[in-house]
CSV table of C-alpha atoms in Angstrom, one decimal:
chain,number,residue,atom,x,y,z
A,1,MET,CA,-162.7,-80.6,-91.1
A,2,LYS,CA,-161.6,-77.3,-92.2
A,3,SER,CA,-164.2,-75.2,-89.9
A,4,LEU,CA,-163.1,-77.4,-87.0
A,5,LEU,CA,-159.4,-76.4,-87.4
A,6,LEU,CA,-160.3,-72.8,-87.9
A,7,LEU,CA,-162.3,-73.0,-84.5
A,8,SER,CA,-159.4,-74.8,-82.8
A,9,PHE,CA,-157.1,-71.9,-84.2
A,10,LEU,CA,-159.4,-69.2,-83.1
A,11,PHE,CA,-159.8,-70.5,-79.5
A,12,ALA,CA,-155.9,-71.1,-79.3
A,13,THR,CA,-154.7,-67.7,-80.3
A,14,PRO,CA,-155.2,-64.6,-78.5
A,15,LEU,CA,-156.9,-61.7,-80.1
A,16,VAL,CA,-155.1,-58.7,-81.0
A,17,ALA,CA,-156.1,-55.3,-80.1
A,18,ALA,CA,-156.8,-52.7,-82.9
A,19,GLU,CA,-156.2,-49.8,-80.6
A,20,LYS,CA,-153.4,-48.5,-78.5
A,21,PRO,CA,-153.5,-50.0,-74.9
A,22,ASN,CA,-153.7,-48.0,-72.0
A,23,ILE,CA,-150.9,-49.0,-69.6
A,24,LEU,CA,-151.0,-49.3,-65.8
A,25,VAL,CA,-147.8,-50.4,-64.1
A,26,ILE,CA,-148.1,-51.1,-60.4
A,27,LEU,CA,-144.6,-51.6,-58.7
A,28,ALA,CA,-144.2,-52.8,-55.4
A,29,ASP,CA,-141.1,-51.9,-53.2
A,30,ASP,CA,-138.6,-54.5,-51.9
A,31,CYS,CA,-140.7,-57.5,-52.3
A,32,THR,CA,-139.0,-60.9,-52.7
A,33,TYR,CA,-140.9,-62.7,-55.6
A,34,SER,CA,-140.7,-65.9,-54.0
A,35,ASP,CA,-142.7,-64.6,-50.9
A,36,LEU,CA,-145.7,-64.2,-53.2
A,37,SER,CA,-147.9,-67.3,-53.3
A,38,PHE,CA,-148.4,-67.6,-56.8
A,39,HIS,CA,-144.6,-67.7,-56.8
A,40,GLY,CA,-144.4,-70.5,-54.4
A,41,GLY,CA,-144.5,-68.3,-51.2
A,42,GLU,CA,-146.1,-70.2,-48.3
A,43,ASN,CA,-147.2,-67.4,-46.0
A,44,ALA,CA,-148.6,-64.1,-47.4
A,45,ARG,CA,-152.1,-64.0,-48.3
A,46,THR,CA,-152.4,-62.1,-51.4
A,47,PRO,CA,-155.8,-62.5,-52.8
A,48,ASN,CA,-155.9,-59.5,-55.0
A,49,LEU,CA,-152.5,-60.6,-56.8
A,50,ASP,CA,-153.8,-64.1,-56.8
A,51,GLY,CA,-156.6,-63.0,-59.0
A,52,LEU,CA,-154.7,-61.1,-61.1
A,53,ALA,CA,-152.2,-63.9,-61.9
A,54,LYS,CA,-155.3,-66.0,-62.8
A,55,GLN,CA,-156.7,-63.3,-65.2
A,56,GLY,CA,-153.2,-62.8,-66.8
A,57,THR,CA,-150.0,-64.5,-67.6
A,58,VAL,CA,-147.4,-64.8,-64.9
A,59,PHE,CA,-143.8,-64.6,-65.7
A,60,GLU,CA,-141.8,-67.1,-63.8
A,61,ARG,CA,-138.3,-65.6,-65.0
A,62,GLY,CA,-138.5,-62.1,-64.8
A,63,TYR,CA,-135.3,-60.2,-63.8
A,64,LEU,CA,-133.8,-56.6,-63.0
A,65,SER,CA,-129.9,-56.0,-63.2
A,66,MET,CA,-129.6,-54.3,-59.8
A,67,ALA,CA,-131.1,-55.1,-56.6
A,68,MET,CA,-131.2,-51.6,-55.6
A,69,CYS,CA,-134.0,-48.9,-55.9
A,70,SER,CA,-132.7,-46.2,-58.2
A,71,PRO,CA,-130.8,-48.6,-60.8
A,72,CYS,CA,-133.5,-50.9,-61.2
A,73,ARG,CA,-136.2,-48.1,-61.9
A,74,SER,CA,-133.8,-46.4,-64.0
A,75,GLU,CA,-133.5,-49.7,-66.0
A,76,PHE,CA,-137.1,-50.0,-66.3
A,77,TYR,CA,-138.1,-46.5,-67.0
A,78,THR,CA,-135.2,-46.3,-69.9
A,79,GLY,CA,-134.8,-49.7,-71.5
A,80,ARG,CA,-131.0,-49.5,-70.7
A,81,LEU,CA,-128.6,-51.3,-68.4
A,82,PRO,CA,-127.0,-49.3,-65.6
A,83,LEU,CA,-123.6,-48.6,-67.2
A,84,ARG,CA,-125.5,-47.4,-70.3
A,85,ASN,CA,-128.1,-45.2,-68.7
A,86,GLY,CA,-125.7,-43.9,-66.2
A,87,CYS,CA,-127.3,-45.1,-62.9
A,88,ALA,CA,-125.0,-47.8,-61.7
A,89,TRP,CA,-124.9,-47.1,-58.1
A,90,ASN,CA,-128.0,-46.6,-55.6
A,91,GLN,CA,-129.1,-43.0,-54.9
A,92,SER,CA,-127.1,-42.2,-58.1
A,93,THR,CA,-128.2,-40.1,-61.3
A,94,CYS,CA,-128.8,-41.1,-65.2
A,95,ARG,CA,-126.6,-39.4,-67.7
A,96,PRO,CA,-127.7,-36.1,-69.3
A,97,GLY,CA,-129.7,-36.8,-72.5
A,98,THR,CA,-131.1,-40.1,-70.9
A,99,ARG,CA,-134.5,-40.6,-72.3
A,100,SER,CA,-137.4,-42.8,-70.5
A,101,ILE,CA,-141.0,-43.6,-70.9
A,102,PRO,CA,-142.5,-40.1,-70.8
A,103,HIS,CA,-140.5,-39.2,-73.9
A,104,PHE,CA,-140.8,-42.5,-76.0
A,105,LEU,CA,-144.7,-42.9,-75.2
A,106,GLY,CA,-145.2,-39.1,-75.4
A,107,ASP,CA,-143.9,-39.1,-78.9
A,108,LEU,CA,-146.7,-41.9,-79.6
A,109,GLY,CA,-149.5,-39.7,-78.0
A,110,TYR,CA,-149.7,-40.9,-74.8
A,111,ARG,CA,-150.4,-38.9,-71.4
A,112,VAL,CA,-147.6,-40.4,-69.1
A,113,GLY,CA,-147.9,-40.1,-65.1
A,114,LEU,CA,-146.3,-41.3,-62.0
A,115,ALA,CA,-147.9,-41.5,-58.8
A,116,GLY,CA,-145.9,-42.4,-55.5
A,117,LYS,CA,-142.1,-43.1,-55.0
A,118,THR,CA,-139.8,-41.7,-57.4
A,119,HIS,CA,-136.1,-42.3,-56.6
A,120,ILE,CA,-135.0,-41.5,-60.3
A,121,LYS,CA,-132.9,-38.4,-61.4
A,122,PRO,CA,-132.4,-36.1,-63.2
A,123,ALA,CA,-135.8,-34.5,-63.6
A,124,ALA,CA,-134.9,-33.7,-67.3
A,125,SER,CA,-134.7,-37.5,-67.9
A,126,PHE,CA,-137.6,-38.4,-66.1
A,127,PRO,CA,-140.6,-35.7,-67.0
A,128,PHE,CA,-143.5,-37.8,-65.7
A,129,GLU,CA,-146.8,-36.0,-64.8
A,130,LYS,CA,-147.1,-35.9,-61.2
A,131,VAL,CA,-150.2,-37.9,-59.9
A,132,PRO,CA,-151.3,-37.2,-56.2
A,133,GLY,CA,-152.5,-39.9,-54.1
A,134,PHE,CA,-149.5,-42.0,-53.0
A,135,ASP,CA,-146.6,-41.4,-50.8
A,136,GLU,CA,-143.3,-40.9,-52.0
A,137,ASN,CA,-141.2,-41.5,-49.1
A,138,CYS,CA,-140.6,-45.2,-48.4
A,139,VAL,CA,-139.2,-44.9,-45.0
A,140,ARG,CA,-141.9,-42.9,-43.7
A,141,ASP,CA,-143.3,-44.3,-40.1
A,142,PRO,CA,-146.4,-44.9,-40.9
A,143,THR,CA,-146.8,-44.5,-44.7
A,144,ASN,CA,-149.1,-41.5,-45.6
A,145,PRO,CA,-152.9,-42.7,-46.2
A,146,HIS,CA,-153.5,-43.3,-50.2
A,147,ASP,CA,-156.2,-41.4,-52.0
A,148,LEU,CA,-157.4,-42.8,-55.6
A,149,GLY,CA,-158.7,-39.1,-56.6
A,150,GLY,CA,-155.6,-38.2,-58.2
A,151,THR,CA,-155.4,-41.7,-60.2
A,152,ARG,CA,-159.2,-41.6,-60.9
A,153,GLN,CA,-158.7,-38.0,-62.6
A,154,PHE,CA,-155.4,-38.9,-64.6
A,155,ILE,CA,-157.0,-42.1,-66.2
A,156,THR,CA,-160.3,-40.6,-66.8
A,157,ARG,CA,-159.3,-36.9,-68.1
A,158,ASP,CA,-159.1,-37.9,-71.9
A,159,GLU,CA,-161.0,-40.9,-73.4
A,160,LYS,CA,-159.6,-40.2,-76.6
A,161,GLN,CA,-155.8,-40.0,-75.5
A,162,PRO,CA,-154.2,-43.3,-74.3
A,163,PHE,CA,-152.3,-43.2,-70.8
A,164,CYS,CA,-149.5,-44.9,-69.2
A,165,LEU,CA,-149.5,-44.5,-65.4
A,166,VAL,CA,-146.8,-46.0,-63.1
A,167,VAL,CA,-148.1,-46.3,-59.5
A,168,ALA,CA,-145.0,-46.9,-57.6
A,169,LEU,CA,-146.0,-48.1,-54.1
A,170,THR,CA,-143.9,-47.8,-50.9
A,171,GLU,CA,-144.8,-51.2,-49.4
A,172,PRO,CA,-143.2,-53.5,-48.4
A,173,HIS,CA,-140.2,-51.6,-48.0
A,174,ALA,CA,-138.7,-51.2,-44.4
A,175,PRO,CA,-139.5,-50.1,-41.8
A,176,TRP,CA,-142.5,-52.5,-41.9
A,177,VAL,CA,-145.2,-50.8,-40.2
A,178,MET,CA,-148.3,-51.0,-42.2
A,179,GLY,CA,-150.9,-53.8,-42.3
A,180,ASP,CA,-151.9,-56.3,-39.5
A,181,ALA,CA,-148.8,-58.2,-38.0
A,182,SER,CA,-151.2,-60.1,-35.8
A,183,ALA,CA,-152.6,-62.0,-38.7
A,184,TYR,CA,-149.0,-63.8,-39.1
A,185,PRO,CA,-148.0,-65.0,-35.7
A,186,PRO,CA,-144.3,-65.4,-35.7
A,187,LYS,CA,-144.1,-68.8,-34.5
A,188,SER,CA,-146.4,-70.2,-37.4
A,189,ILE,CA,-144.3,-68.7,-40.2
A,190,LYS,CA,-142.5,-71.0,-42.7
A,191,LEU,CA,-139.2,-68.8,-42.9
A,192,PRO,CA,-137.5,-69.3,-46.3
A,193,ALA,CA,-134.3,-71.2,-46.4
A,194,ASN,CA,-132.0,-68.4,-47.0
A,195,LEU,CA,-133.0,-66.9,-43.6
A,196,ALA,CA,-131.7,-67.6,-40.0
A,197,ASP,CA,-134.3,-68.9,-37.6
A,198,THR,CA,-134.1,-66.5,-34.8
A,199,PRO,CA,-137.1,-64.9,-32.9
A,200,MET,CA,-136.1,-61.5,-34.2
A,201,THR,CA,-135.8,-62.8,-37.7
A,202,ARG,CA,-139.4,-64.2,-37.3
A,203,GLN,CA,-141.1,-61.0,-35.9
A,204,SER,CA,-139.4,-58.8,-38.6
A,205,PHE,CA,-140.8,-61.5,-41.1
A,206,SER,CA,-144.2,-61.2,-39.7
A,207,ARG,CA,-144.5,-57.5,-40.1
A,208,TYR,CA,-143.1,-57.9,-43.7
A,209,LEU,CA,-145.7,-60.1,-44.4
A,210,ALA,CA,-148.4,-57.8,-43.1
A,211,GLU,CA,-147.1,-55.2,-45.3
A,212,ILE,CA,-147.2,-57.5,-48.4
A,213,THR,CA,-150.8,-57.8,-47.8
A,214,TYR,CA,-151.4,-54.1,-47.0
A,215,MET,CA,-149.8,-53.7,-50.6
A,216,ASP,CA,-152.0,-56.3,-52.1
A,217,GLY,CA,-155.0,-54.2,-50.9
A,218,GLN,CA,-153.6,-51.4,-52.9
A,219,VAL,CA,-153.5,-53.3,-55.9
A,220,GLY,CA,-157.0,-54.3,-55.5
A,221,GLU,CA,-158.1,-50.9,-55.1
A,222,LEU,CA,-156.4,-50.0,-58.3
A,223,LEU,CA,-157.8,-52.9,-60.1
A,224,ARG,CA,-161.6,-52.2,-59.1
A,225,LEU,CA,-160.9,-48.5,-60.1
A,226,LEU,CA,-160.1,-49.5,-63.8
A,227,ASP,CA,-163.3,-51.7,-63.6
A,228,GLU,CA,-165.1,-48.7,-62.1
A,229,THR,CA,-164.2,-46.3,-64.9
A,230,LYS,CA,-164.8,-49.0,-67.7
A,231,ARG,CA,-160.9,-48.9,-68.6
A,232,ALA,CA,-160.2,-52.5,-67.6
A,233,ASP,CA,-160.8,-54.1,-71.1
A,234,ASP,CA,-158.3,-51.8,-73.0
A,235,THR,CA,-155.6,-51.4,-70.4
A,236,LEU,CA,-152.5,-53.4,-70.1
A,237,VAL,CA,-151.8,-54.0,-66.1
A,238,ILE,CA,-148.3,-54.9,-65.4
A,239,PHE,CA,-147.4,-55.9,-61.9
A,240,SER,CA,-143.9,-56.1,-60.6
A,241,SER,CA,-142.3,-56.7,-57.1
A,242,GLU,CA,-139.1,-54.8,-57.6
A,243,GLN,CA,-136.2,-56.4,-56.1
A,244,GLY,CA,-135.8,-58.6,-53.2
A,245,ALA,CA,-136.8,-57.7,-49.4
A,246,GLN,CA,-134.3,-56.0,-47.1
A,247,PHE,CA,-133.3,-59.4,-45.4
A,248,PRO,CA,-129.6,-60.7,-45.6
A,249,GLY,CA,-129.3,-62.4,-49.1
A,250,ASN,CA,-132.0,-60.7,-50.9
A,251,LYS,CA,-131.8,-57.1,-51.9
A,252,TRP,CA,-128.0,-55.5,-52.5
A,253,THR,CA,-127.0,-58.9,-53.8
A,254,ASN,CA,-126.8,-60.5,-56.9
A,255,TRP,CA,-128.4,-63.9,-55.9
A,256,ASP,CA,-131.6,-65.0,-57.2
A,257,ALA,CA,-133.8,-63.6,-54.2
A,258,GLY,CA,-132.1,-60.2,-55.1
A,259,LEU,CA,-132.4,-59.7,-58.8
A,260,HIS,CA,-135.4,-62.2,-59.6
A,261,THR,CA,-138.8,-60.3,-59.9
A,262,SER,CA,-142.3,-61.2,-60.0
A,263,ILE,CA,-144.1,-59.8,-63.4
A,264,VAL,CA,-147.5,-60.4,-63.9
A,265,ALA,CA,-149.5,-58.9,-67.1
A,266,ARG,CA,-153.3,-58.7,-67.9
A,267,TRP,CA,-154.9,-57.3,-71.0
A,268,PRO,CA,-158.3,-59.0,-71.7
A,269,GLN,CA,-158.4,-60.8,-75.1
A,270,VAL,CA,-154.8,-60.3,-75.9
A,271,VAL,CA,-152.6,-61.5,-72.8
A,272,PRO,CA,-153.8,-65.0,-72.2
A,273,SER,CA,-155.2,-65.8,-68.8
A,274,GLY,CA,-154.2,-68.6,-66.4
A,275,ARG,CA,-150.8,-68.8,-67.9
A,276,ARG,CA,-147.4,-69.1,-66.8
A,277,THR,CA,-144.2,-68.7,-69.2
A,278,LYS,CA,-140.7,-69.3,-68.6
A,279,ALA,CA,-139.6,-66.8,-71.0
A,280,LEU,CA,-136.7,-64.8,-69.6
A,281,VAL,CA,-137.2,-61.0,-69.4
A,282,GLN,CA,-135.5,-58.1,-67.8
A,283,TYR,CA,-136.6,-54.9,-66.8
A,284,ALA,CA,-134.6,-53.2,-69.9
A,285,ASP,CA,-137.2,-55.1,-72.1
A,286,MET,CA,-140.2,-53.3,-70.6
A,287,LEU,CA,-140.0,-49.9,-72.4
A,288,PRO,CA,-139.2,-51.4,-75.9
A,289,THR,CA,-142.4,-53.6,-75.3
A,290,PHE,CA,-144.7,-50.6,-74.3
A,291,ILE,CA,-143.1,-49.0,-77.3
A,292,GLU,CA,-144.3,-51.7,-79.8
A,293,LEU,CA,-147.7,-52.2,-78.3
A,294,ALA,CA,-148.2,-48.4,-78.7
A,295,GLY,CA,-147.6,-48.8,-82.5
A,296,GLY,CA,-143.8,-47.7,-82.7
A,297,LYS,CA,-140.6,-49.5,-83.5
A,298,PRO,CA,-138.2,-49.7,-80.6
A,299,ASP,CA,-134.8,-48.9,-81.9
A,300,PRO,CA,-132.2,-51.5,-81.0
A,301,ALA,CA,-129.3,-48.8,-81.1
A,302,ILE,CA,-131.0,-47.1,-78.5
A,303,PHE,CA,-132.1,-50.0,-75.8
A,304,ASP,CA,-130.3,-52.6,-74.3
A,305,GLY,CA,-133.7,-54.4,-73.9
A,306,SER,CA,-136.0,-55.6,-76.4
A,307,SER,CA,-139.7,-56.0,-77.0
A,308,PHE,CA,-141.4,-59.2,-75.7
A,309,ALA,CA,-144.7,-58.4,-76.9
A,310,ALA,CA,-144.8,-61.9,-78.9
A,311,VAL,CA,-144.6,-63.3,-75.5
A,312,LEU,CA,-147.4,-61.1,-74.1
A,313,ARG,CA,-149.6,-62.1,-76.8
A,314,GLY,CA,-149.0,-66.0,-76.3
A,315,GLN,CA,-147.3,-66.1,-79.7
A,316,SER,CA,-143.8,-67.3,-78.1
A,317,GLU,CA,-142.3,-68.9,-74.9
A,318,LYS,CA,-138.9,-67.6,-75.5
A,319,HIS,CA,-137.4,-64.1,-75.4
A,320,ARG,CA,-134.0,-63.8,-74.3
A,321,ASP,CA,-131.1,-66.1,-73.7
A,322,PHE,CA,-129.6,-64.4,-70.6
A,323,VAL,CA,-130.2,-61.8,-67.9
A,324,TYR,CA,-127.3,-59.8,-66.5
A,325,GLY,CA,-126.7,-58.6,-62.9
A,326,MET,CA,-124.1,-56.2,-61.2
A,327,HIS,CA,-123.7,-54.6,-58.1
A,328,ASN,CA,-121.6,-51.6,-56.7
A,329,ASN,CA,-121.9,-51.5,-53.1
A,330,TYR,CA,-120.8,-47.7,-52.7
A,331,PRO,CA,-122.5,-45.7,-51.1
A,332,GLU,CA,-124.7,-48.7,-49.3
A,333,GLY,CA,-121.5,-49.9,-47.8
A,334,PRO,CA,-117.7,-50.3,-48.4
A,335,PRO,CA,-116.9,-51.0,-52.1
A,336,TYR,CA,-117.8,-54.8,-53.0
A,337,PRO,CA,-118.4,-55.1,-57.0
A,338,ILE,CA,-120.0,-58.1,-58.3
A,339,ARG,CA,-121.2,-59.2,-61.6
A,340,SER,CA,-123.4,-62.1,-63.0
A,341,ILE,CA,-125.4,-64.0,-65.3
A,342,GLY,CA,-128.0,-66.2,-65.5
A,343,ASP,CA,-130.0,-68.2,-68.2
A,344,GLY,CA,-133.2,-69.3,-66.0
A,345,GLU,CA,-131.7,-72.4,-65.3
A,346,TRP,CA,-128.3,-71.5,-63.9
A,347,ARG,CA,-126.7,-68.7,-62.3
A,348,TYR,CA,-123.1,-67.5,-62.7
A,349,ILE,CA,-121.7,-65.0,-60.3
A,350,ARG,CA,-118.3,-63.1,-60.1
A,351,ASN,CA,-117.1,-61.3,-56.9
A,352,LEU,CA,-114.6,-59.0,-58.3
A,353,ALA,CA,-113.0,-58.4,-55.0
A,354,PRO,CA,-113.6,-61.5,-52.9
A,355,GLU,CA,-111.0,-60.7,-50.3
A,356,ARG,CA,-112.9,-58.2,-49.0
A,357,THR,CA,-115.8,-58.4,-46.3
A,358,TYR,CA,-119.3,-57.6,-47.8
A,359,ILE,CA,-120.8,-54.8,-45.4
A,360,GLU,CA,-124.4,-53.1,-46.3
A,361,LYS,CA,-125.1,-50.4,-43.6
A,362,HIS,CA,-128.5,-50.0,-43.9
A,363,LEU,CA,-129.1,-54.0,-43.2
A,364,MET,CA,-126.5,-54.4,-40.7
A,365,GLY,CA,-126.3,-51.2,-39.0
A,366,ARG,CA,-129.7,-49.5,-38.8
A,367,THR,CA,-131.2,-51.5,-35.9
A,368,GLU,CA,-134.6,-49.6,-35.7
A,369,HIS,CA,-135.3,-50.9,-39.0
A,370,ASN,CA,-133.6,-54.3,-39.3
A,371,PRO,CA,-132.8,-55.8,-35.6
A,372,TYR,CA,-132.5,-59.1,-36.8
A,373,TRP,CA,-128.8,-58.9,-38.2
A,374,GLY,CA,-127.7,-59.0,-34.5
A,375,SER,CA,-129.6,-61.8,-33.7
A,376,TRP,CA,-127.8,-63.9,-36.4
A,377,MET,CA,-124.4,-62.8,-35.3
A,378,PHE,CA,-125.4,-63.6,-31.6
A,379,THR,CA,-126.6,-67.0,-32.3
A,380,ALA,CA,-124.1,-68.0,-34.9
A,381,THR,CA,-121.8,-69.2,-32.0
A,382,GLU,CA,-124.1,-72.1,-31.2
A,383,ASN,CA,-126.0,-72.7,-34.7
A,384,PRO,CA,-123.8,-74.1,-37.4
A,385,ARG,CA,-126.6,-73.4,-39.9
A,386,THR,CA,-126.9,-69.7,-38.7
A,387,LEU,CA,-123.0,-69.5,-38.8
A,388,ARG,CA,-123.2,-70.7,-42.6
A,389,LEU,CA,-125.5,-68.1,-43.5
A,390,VAL,CA,-123.6,-65.5,-42.0
A,391,GLU,CA,-120.6,-66.6,-43.6
A,392,ARG,CA,-122.1,-67.0,-46.9
A,393,PHE,CA,-123.1,-63.1,-46.6
A,394,LEU,CA,-119.9,-62.0,-45.0
A,395,HIS,CA,-117.1,-63.9,-47.4
A,396,ARG,CA,-117.8,-64.8,-50.7
A,397,PRO,CA,-115.5,-66.5,-53.2
A,398,ALA,CA,-114.3,-65.4,-56.7
A,399,GLU,CA,-116.9,-67.6,-58.4
A,400,GLU,CA,-120.0,-68.8,-57.5
A,401,LEU,CA,-122.4,-71.1,-59.8
A,402,TYR,CA,-126.0,-72.1,-58.8
A,403,HIS,CA,-128.2,-74.6,-60.4
A,404,THR,CA,-131.2,-72.1,-59.5
A,405,ALA,CA,-133.8,-74.1,-61.1
A,406,GLU,CA,-133.3,-77.0,-58.6
A,407,ASP,CA,-131.8,-74.8,-55.4
A,408,ARG,CA,-134.1,-71.9,-55.5
A,409,PHE,CA,-132.3,-70.3,-52.7
A,410,GLU,CA,-128.8,-70.9,-54.2
A,411,LEU,CA,-127.2,-72.3,-51.1
A,412,THR,CA,-125.1,-74.9,-52.8
A,413,ASN,CA,-122.1,-73.2,-54.8
A,414,LEU,CA,-121.0,-75.9,-57.5
A,415,ALA,CA,-118.4,-73.6,-58.9
A,416,ALA,CA,-115.6,-75.9,-58.0
A,417,ASP,CA,-117.5,-78.9,-59.2
A,418,PRO,CA,-115.9,-80.3,-62.3
A,419,LYS,CA,-119.1,-82.1,-63.4
A,420,HIS,CA,-120.6,-78.6,-64.0
A,421,ALA,CA,-117.1,-77.1,-65.4
A,422,GLU,CA,-118.6,-76.9,-69.0
A,423,THR,CA,-121.8,-74.8,-67.6
A,424,LYS,CA,-119.5,-72.6,-65.7
A,425,ALA,CA,-117.5,-71.9,-68.8
A,426,ARG,CA,-120.5,-71.3,-71.1
A,427,LEU,CA,-121.9,-68.5,-68.7
A,428,ALA,CA,-118.8,-67.0,-67.7
A,429,ALA,CA,-117.7,-66.6,-71.5
A,430,ALA,CA,-121.4,-64.9,-72.3
A,431,LEU,CA,-120.7,-62.6,-69.2
A,432,ASP,CA,-117.4,-61.4,-70.4
A,433,ARG,CA,-119.2,-60.7,-73.7
A,434,ASN,CA,-121.6,-58.5,-71.9
A,435,LEU,CA,-119.1,-56.6,-69.8
A,436,SER,CA,-117.1,-55.9,-72.9
A,437,GLU,CA,-120.1,-54.7,-74.9
A,438,GLN,CA,-121.2,-52.5,-72.0
A,439,LEU,CA,-117.4,-51.1,-71.5
A,440,ASP,CA,-117.4,-52.2,-67.9
A,441,PRO,CA,-114.2,-51.2,-66.3
A,442,GLY,CA,-114.9,-53.5,-63.2
A,443,VAL,CA,-113.4,-52.8,-59.8
A,444,ILE,CA,-113.0,-49.3,-60.2
A,445,LEU,CA,-116.5,-48.6,-60.7
A,446,ASP,CA,-117.4,-49.6,-57.3
A,447,THR,CA,-115.4,-46.5,-55.5
A,448,PRO,CA,-116.5,-43.2,-53.8
A,449,GLU,CA,-114.4,-41.4,-56.6
A,450,ALA,CA,-116.4,-43.1,-59.2
A,451,PHE,CA,-119.6,-42.3,-57.6
A,452,ARG,CA,-118.9,-38.9,-56.9
A,453,ALA,CA,-117.5,-38.4,-60.5
A,454,ALA,CA,-120.9,-39.6,-61.8
A,455,GLU,CA,-122.9,-37.2,-59.5
A,456,GLU,CA,-120.9,-34.6,-60.9
A,457,LEU,CA,-121.8,-36.0,-64.5
A,458,LYS,CA,-118.3,-36.9,-65.1
A,459,PRO,CA,-118.2,-40.5,-65.2
A,460,VAL,CA,-114.6,-42.2,-65.1
A,461,TYR,CA,-115.6,-44.8,-67.5
A,462,PRO,CA,-116.1,-44.4,-71.3
A,463,GLY,CA,-119.7,-45.7,-71.4
A,464,LYS,CA,-121.7,-46.7,-74.5
A,465,PRO,CA,-123.8,-43.8,-75.8
């Protein structure tokens, strides 16, 4: 009987690696998590990511704090939320003295490189070794061809020294010009419920899906490279889809379709395969996790995130109680500050200036990249559903509450429903605690003056060291 119990324990418990793992992070660019098939997407064909999901653990509740490129990447690389690292606007810079993955893992003996898109500054805070081979420009038309030579050289250069490599892809960021759009006939697409059904939306979504499949091909090449170099077994692979795509209601919002990110982890014999977890994790948790896996001890006084290594190993199904979101709209458009909180089941959003009209200049003004917004406006006159989506995007109430677990695209606002008053109060109180802890000044943060002051490294808010 004892031997049977021992065997049962051995087979149920993942092995723990004795050595520091290599770490390969693969980041997509502007890919809505729910458009991936292993998260319920009904269109995109992603055989390589589907295979990775089967070989590892899928995090069903992964989040980032700002659905914009610079802030979310700064959060990932520093383990700090936007107000703490200083990058609380798109195109902005981190505070002087901010440290990131190269510093912390470098101290633990790692070589740390970055291939592809950067979109982070200042350079002193992100001293990655530059690894050639992937385009840095996410709006180039077309994207430059990629070459795995630099990646191969980096990961094989020294077998005795562990590496951490971030490969930051530029797909499927708009403009959607890569891949074979003919594989996705517009009339056959099943549009997500938060998008207006117009011919232009379908054409754009077709090209976006083609870029997802193109990105999946790049993921496959990187995974095969690990196999060819015999590094697959001792490498933790992390894939993340980054923020939502450049459609109304996804990127640049605090709705789930903007902040929810795909996270898949594979590490043979350590991370359980074929597993899905509902543990709540946030980008700020990534660096503390890497530090722990590398043999260090992440200091809670330094980071806003904390290690979820126990979840990775299959030893826990719970990590954090809440994930936090914020949005400062300038310089992407006129000020429109937003704050939010989620617990995996529910999301509470607070629009700090609900009297204003929401405008995002890239989405609503650059017709060469995003011609579909005009088609939404044009058809809203005769189509009640499209009108509701347009109004939802442009005009938002002071408070929003969604039962995200049942309302995936958060189309039914329950904030005024007395049946859910207790849930709203609980989340609102938790959000208030976070805003106080982060020393968030609120509306004044989303102004041209605050943005310029931050660029000059003179924040108008006190900030937490």
